mmCIF file of N, CA, C and O in Angstrom:
data_model
loop_
_atom_site.group_PDB
_atom_site.id
_atom_site.type_symbol
_atom_site.label_atom_id
_atom_site.label_comp_id
_atom_site.label_asym_id
_atom_site.label_seq_id
_atom_site.Cartn_x
_atom_site.Cartn_y
_atom_site.Cartn_z
ATOM 1 N N MET A 1 132.378 67.414 107.031
ATOM 2 C CA MET A 1 132.495 68.672 107.972
ATOM 3 C C MET A 1 130.967 68.833 108.632
ATOM 4 O O MET A 1 130.167 68.939 107.853
ATOM 5 N N GLU A 2 130.936 68.660 110.140
ATOM 6 C CA GLU A 2 129.521 69.159 110.281
ATOM 7 C C GLU A 2 129.341 70.528 110.210
ATOM 8 O O GLU A 2 130.673 71.730 110.418
ATOM 9 N N GLN A 3 128.172 70.460 110.039
ATOM 10 C CA GLN A 3 127.589 71.880 110.436
ATOM 11 C C GLN A 3 126.995 72.832 111.830
ATOM 12 O O GLN A 3 126.743 71.639 112.286
ATOM 13 N N HIS A 4 127.545 73.493 112.185
ATOM 14 C CA HIS A 4 127.222 74.334 113.589
ATOM 15 C C HIS A 4 125.808 74.717 113.040
ATOM 16 O O HIS A 4 125.445 74.584 112.751
ATOM 17 N N PRO A 5 125.439 74.040 114.781
ATOM 18 C CA PRO A 5 123.574 74.493 114.979
ATOM 19 C C PRO A 5 123.157 75.322 114.905
ATOM 20 O O PRO A 5 121.836 75.623 114.244
ATOM 21 N N ALA A 6 123.788 76.710 114.959
ATOM 22 C CA ALA A 6 123.083 77.697 114.875
ATOM 23 C C ALA A 6 123.251 78.022 113.245
ATOM 24 O O ALA A 6 122.148 78.621 112.370
ATOM 25 N N ALA A 7 124.319 77.570 112.372
ATOM 26 C CA ALA A 7 123.775 77.421 110.995
ATOM 27 C C ALA A 7 122.572 76.670 110.639
ATOM 28 O O ALA A 7 122.175 77.170 109.590
ATOM 29 N N ALA A 8 122.945 75.340 110.945
ATOM 30 C CA ALA A 8 121.743 74.482 110.707
ATOM 31 C C ALA A 8 120.165 74.954 111.486
ATOM 32 O O ALA A 8 119.441 75.525 110.174
ATOM 33 N N TRP A 9 120.610 75.725 112.324
ATOM 34 C CA TRP A 9 119.023 76.470 112.509
ATOM 35 C C TRP A 9 118.579 77.718 111.356
ATOM 36 O O TRP A 9 117.350 77.489 110.756
ATOM 37 N N LEU A 10 119.803 78.879 110.699
ATOM 38 C CA LEU A 10 119.290 79.602 110.081
ATOM 39 C C LEU A 10 119.000 78.942 108.651
ATOM 40 O O LEU A 10 118.008 79.290 108.085
ATOM 41 N N THR A 11 119.732 78.100 108.221
ATOM 42 C CA THR A 11 119.434 77.248 107.054
ATOM 43 C C THR A 11 117.844 77.128 107.345
ATOM 44 O O THR A 11 117.098 76.672 106.040
ATOM 45 N N GLU A 12 117.705 76.353 108.335
ATOM 46 C CA GLU A 12 116.029 75.816 108.030
ATOM 47 C C GLU A 12 115.286 76.830 108.465
ATOM 48 O O GLU A 12 113.830 76.796 107.463
ATOM 49 N N ALA A 13 115.245 77.739 108.893
ATOM 50 C CA ALA A 13 114.380 78.965 109.077
ATOM 51 C C ALA A 13 114.017 79.491 107.786
ATOM 52 O O ALA A 13 112.608 79.684 107.462
ATOM 53 N N ALA A 14 115.550 79.411 106.872
ATOM 54 C CA ALA A 14 115.332 80.297 105.714
ATOM 55 C C ALA A 14 114.743 79.299 104.448
ATOM 56 O O ALA A 14 114.006 79.752 103.299
ATOM 57 N N ARG A 15 114.546 77.899 104.919
ATOM 58 C CA ARG A 15 113.661 77.133 103.988
ATOM 59 C C ARG A 15 112.254 77.058 104.471
ATOM 60 O O ARG A 15 111.711 77.404 103.397
ATOM 61 N N GLN A 16 111.951 77.271 105.436
ATOM 62 C CA GLN A 16 110.720 76.996 105.938
ATOM 63 C C GLN A 16 109.841 78.485 105.351
ATOM 64 O O GLN A 16 108.725 77.960 104.912
ATOM 65 N N GLN A 17 110.530 79.549 105.725
ATOM 66 C CA GLN A 17 109.826 80.783 105.624
ATOM 67 C C GLN A 17 110.306 81.588 104.349
ATOM 68 O O GLN A 17 110.050 82.776 104.331
ATOM 69 N N GLY A 18 110.807 81.263 103.502
ATOM 70 C CA GLY A 18 111.785 81.995 102.780
ATOM 71 C C GLY A 18 113.103 83.090 103.443
ATOM 72 O O GLY A 18 113.602 82.754 104.528
ATOM 73 N N ALA A 19 113.212 83.874 102.883
ATOM 74 C CA ALA A 19 114.318 85.083 103.446
ATOM 75 C C ALA A 19 113.669 86.284 104.418
ATOM 76 O O ALA A 19 114.410 86.571 105.059
ATOM 77 N N GLY A 20 112.367 86.571 104.506
ATOM 78 C CA GLY A 20 112.268 87.318 105.397
ATOM 79 C C GLY A 20 112.437 87.272 107.141
ATOM 80 O O GLY A 20 113.074 87.745 107.469
ATOM 81 N N ASN A 21 112.371 85.704 107.242
ATOM 82 C CA ASN A 21 112.790 85.001 108.648
ATOM 83 C C ASN A 21 114.322 85.357 108.967
ATOM 84 O O ASN A 21 115.074 85.667 109.806
ATOM 85 N N LEU A 22 115.276 84.854 107.888
ATOM 86 C CA LEU A 22 116.561 84.730 107.923
ATOM 87 C C LEU A 22 116.983 86.537 108.111
ATOM 88 O O LEU A 22 117.938 86.829 108.556
ATOM 89 N N LEU A 23 116.099 87.070 106.914
ATOM 90 C CA LEU A 23 117.306 88.532 106.918
ATOM 91 C C LEU A 23 116.798 89.478 108.397
ATOM 92 O O LEU A 23 117.442 90.004 109.011
ATOM 93 N N ARG A 24 115.517 88.823 109.057
ATOM 94 C CA ARG A 24 115.082 89.677 110.328
ATOM 95 C C ARG A 24 116.071 89.303 111.523
ATOM 96 O O ARG A 24 116.658 89.752 112.218
ATOM 97 N N VAL A 25 116.344 88.043 111.779
ATOM 98 C CA VAL A 25 117.744 87.239 112.524
ATOM 99 C C VAL A 25 118.507 87.815 112.480
ATOM 100 O O VAL A 25 119.652 88.404 112.823
ATOM 101 N N VAL A 26 119.149 87.842 110.802
ATOM 102 C CA VAL A 26 120.822 88.392 110.575
ATOM 103 C C VAL A 26 120.846 89.922 111.022
ATOM 104 O O VAL A 26 121.577 90.542 111.424
ATOM 105 N N LEU A 27 119.690 91.211 110.758
ATOM 106 C CA LEU A 27 119.742 92.336 111.231
ATOM 107 C C LEU A 27 119.189 92.636 112.203
ATOM 108 O O LEU A 27 120.409 92.952 112.951
ATOM 109 N N ILE A 28 118.793 91.600 113.382
ATOM 110 C CA ILE A 28 119.209 91.370 114.946
ATOM 111 C C ILE A 28 120.706 91.577 115.248
ATOM 112 O O ILE A 28 120.900 92.117 116.368
ATOM 113 N N VAL A 29 121.044 90.158 114.645
ATOM 114 C CA VAL A 29 122.514 90.128 115.319
ATOM 115 C C VAL A 29 123.328 91.154 114.840
ATOM 116 O O VAL A 29 124.626 91.976 115.733
ATOM 117 N N MET A 30 123.039 91.817 113.766
ATOM 118 C CA MET A 30 123.822 93.083 113.295
ATOM 119 C C MET A 30 123.755 94.432 114.348
ATOM 120 O O MET A 30 125.012 94.590 114.600
ATOM 121 N N ILE A 31 122.514 94.297 114.627
ATOM 122 C CA ILE A 31 122.382 95.270 115.426
ATOM 123 C C ILE A 31 123.287 95.552 117.137
ATOM 124 O O ILE A 31 123.305 96.230 117.524
ATOM 125 N N LEU A 32 122.971 93.833 117.679
ATOM 126 C CA LEU A 32 123.346 94.105 118.467
ATOM 127 C C LEU A 32 124.951 93.752 118.493
ATOM 128 O O LEU A 32 125.433 94.708 119.280
ATOM 129 N N GLY A 33 125.854 93.403 117.509
ATOM 130 C CA GLY A 33 127.562 93.563 117.780
ATOM 131 C C GLY A 33 127.478 94.916 116.806
ATOM 132 O O GLY A 33 128.419 95.124 117.963
ATOM 133 N N CYS A 34 127.041 95.971 116.429
ATOM 134 C CA CYS A 34 127.244 97.513 116.548
ATOM 135 C C CYS A 34 126.990 97.976 117.900
ATOM 136 O O CYS A 34 127.907 98.393 118.457
ATOM 137 N N VAL A 35 125.791 97.694 118.726
ATOM 138 C CA VAL A 35 125.929 98.202 119.955
ATOM 139 C C VAL A 35 127.179 97.381 121.187
ATOM 140 O O VAL A 35 127.461 98.437 121.828
ATOM 141 N N LEU A 36 126.751 96.452 120.817
ATOM 142 C CA LEU A 36 128.233 95.652 121.979
ATOM 143 C C LEU A 36 129.876 96.075 121.694
ATOM 144 O O LEU A 36 130.792 96.836 121.907
ATOM 145 N N THR A 37 130.004 96.237 119.860
ATOM 146 C CA THR A 37 131.083 96.865 119.147
ATOM 147 C C THR A 37 131.339 98.525 119.589
ATOM 148 O O THR A 37 132.329 98.954 120.778
ATOM 149 N N ALA A 38 130.282 99.636 119.991
ATOM 150 C CA ALA A 38 129.913 101.088 120.217
ATOM 151 C C ALA A 38 130.349 100.718 121.727
ATOM 152 O O ALA A 38 131.112 101.757 122.259
ATOM 153 N N TRP A 39 129.402 99.857 122.414
ATOM 154 C CA TRP A 39 130.078 100.019 124.161
ATOM 155 C C TRP A 39 131.457 99.720 124.270
ATOM 156 O O TRP A 39 131.729 100.617 125.140
ATOM 157 N N PHE A 40 132.151 99.092 123.903
ATOM 158 C CA PHE A 40 133.135 98.738 123.833
ATOM 159 C C PHE A 40 134.219 99.260 123.513
ATOM 160 O O PHE A 40 135.258 99.991 124.470
ATOM 161 N N VAL A 41 134.000 100.293 122.281
ATOM 162 C CA VAL A 41 135.075 101.367 121.661
ATOM 163 C C VAL A 41 134.614 102.658 122.858
ATOM 164 O O VAL A 41 135.730 103.276 123.284
ATOM 165 N N LEU A 42 133.435 102.852 123.315
ATOM 166 C CA LEU A 42 133.503 103.888 123.946
ATOM 167 C C LEU A 42 134.401 103.753 125.509
ATOM 168 O O LEU A 42 133.949 104.595 125.963
ATOM 169 N N ARG A 43 133.835 102.632 125.558
ATOM 170 C CA ARG A 43 134.319 102.555 127.135
ATOM 171 C C ARG A 43 135.792 102.921 127.264
ATOM 172 O O ARG A 43 135.900 103.183 128.448
ATOM 173 N N GLY A 44 136.508 102.298 126.395
ATOM 174 C CA GLY A 44 137.903 103.207 126.484
ATOM 175 C C GLY A 44 138.358 103.952 126.402
ATOM 176 O O GLY A 44 139.719 104.965 127.316
ATOM 177 N N TYR A 45 137.125 105.133 126.098
ATOM 178 C CA TYR A 45 137.577 106.412 125.709
ATOM 179 C C TYR A 45 137.176 107.233 127.423
ATOM 180 O O TYR A 45 137.787 108.323 127.667
ATOM 181 N N LYS A 46 136.552 106.358 128.301
ATOM 182 C CA LYS A 46 136.569 107.187 129.348
ATOM 183 C C LYS A 46 137.501 106.822 130.349
ATOM 184 O O LYS A 46 138.294 106.243 130.486
ATOM 185 N N ARG A 47 137.779 108.310 130.867
ATOM 186 C CA ARG A 47 139.064 108.226 131.884
ATOM 187 C C ARG A 47 138.838 108.644 133.224
ATOM 188 O O ARG A 47 137.742 110.179 133.064
ATOM 189 N N LYS A 48 139.226 108.321 133.894
ATOM 190 C CA LYS A 48 139.149 108.565 135.414
ATOM 191 C C LYS A 48 140.443 109.380 136.287
ATOM 192 O O LYS A 48 141.203 109.192 136.456
ATOM 193 N N ASP A 49 140.029 111.291 135.563
ATOM 194 C CA ASP A 49 140.864 111.735 136.377
ATOM 195 C C ASP A 49 140.477 112.568 137.515
ATOM 196 O O ASP A 49 139.628 113.103 137.801
ATOM 197 N N ASP A 50 141.144 112.011 138.375
ATOM 198 C CA ASP A 50 140.994 112.623 139.849
ATOM 199 C C ASP A 50 141.956 113.717 140.148
ATOM 200 O O ASP A 50 143.192 113.718 140.140
#
């Protein structure tokens, strides 16, 4: 089973600098995911009442 390139990059980053760099990447991805999810959900509540 081949490893995904992003997963290979994350494991290599964790191996080089410990958990700090990996944790930073995971937190950034989580924050971006939350922002995109909130934008998508809140966009559905907008109504155009003419």
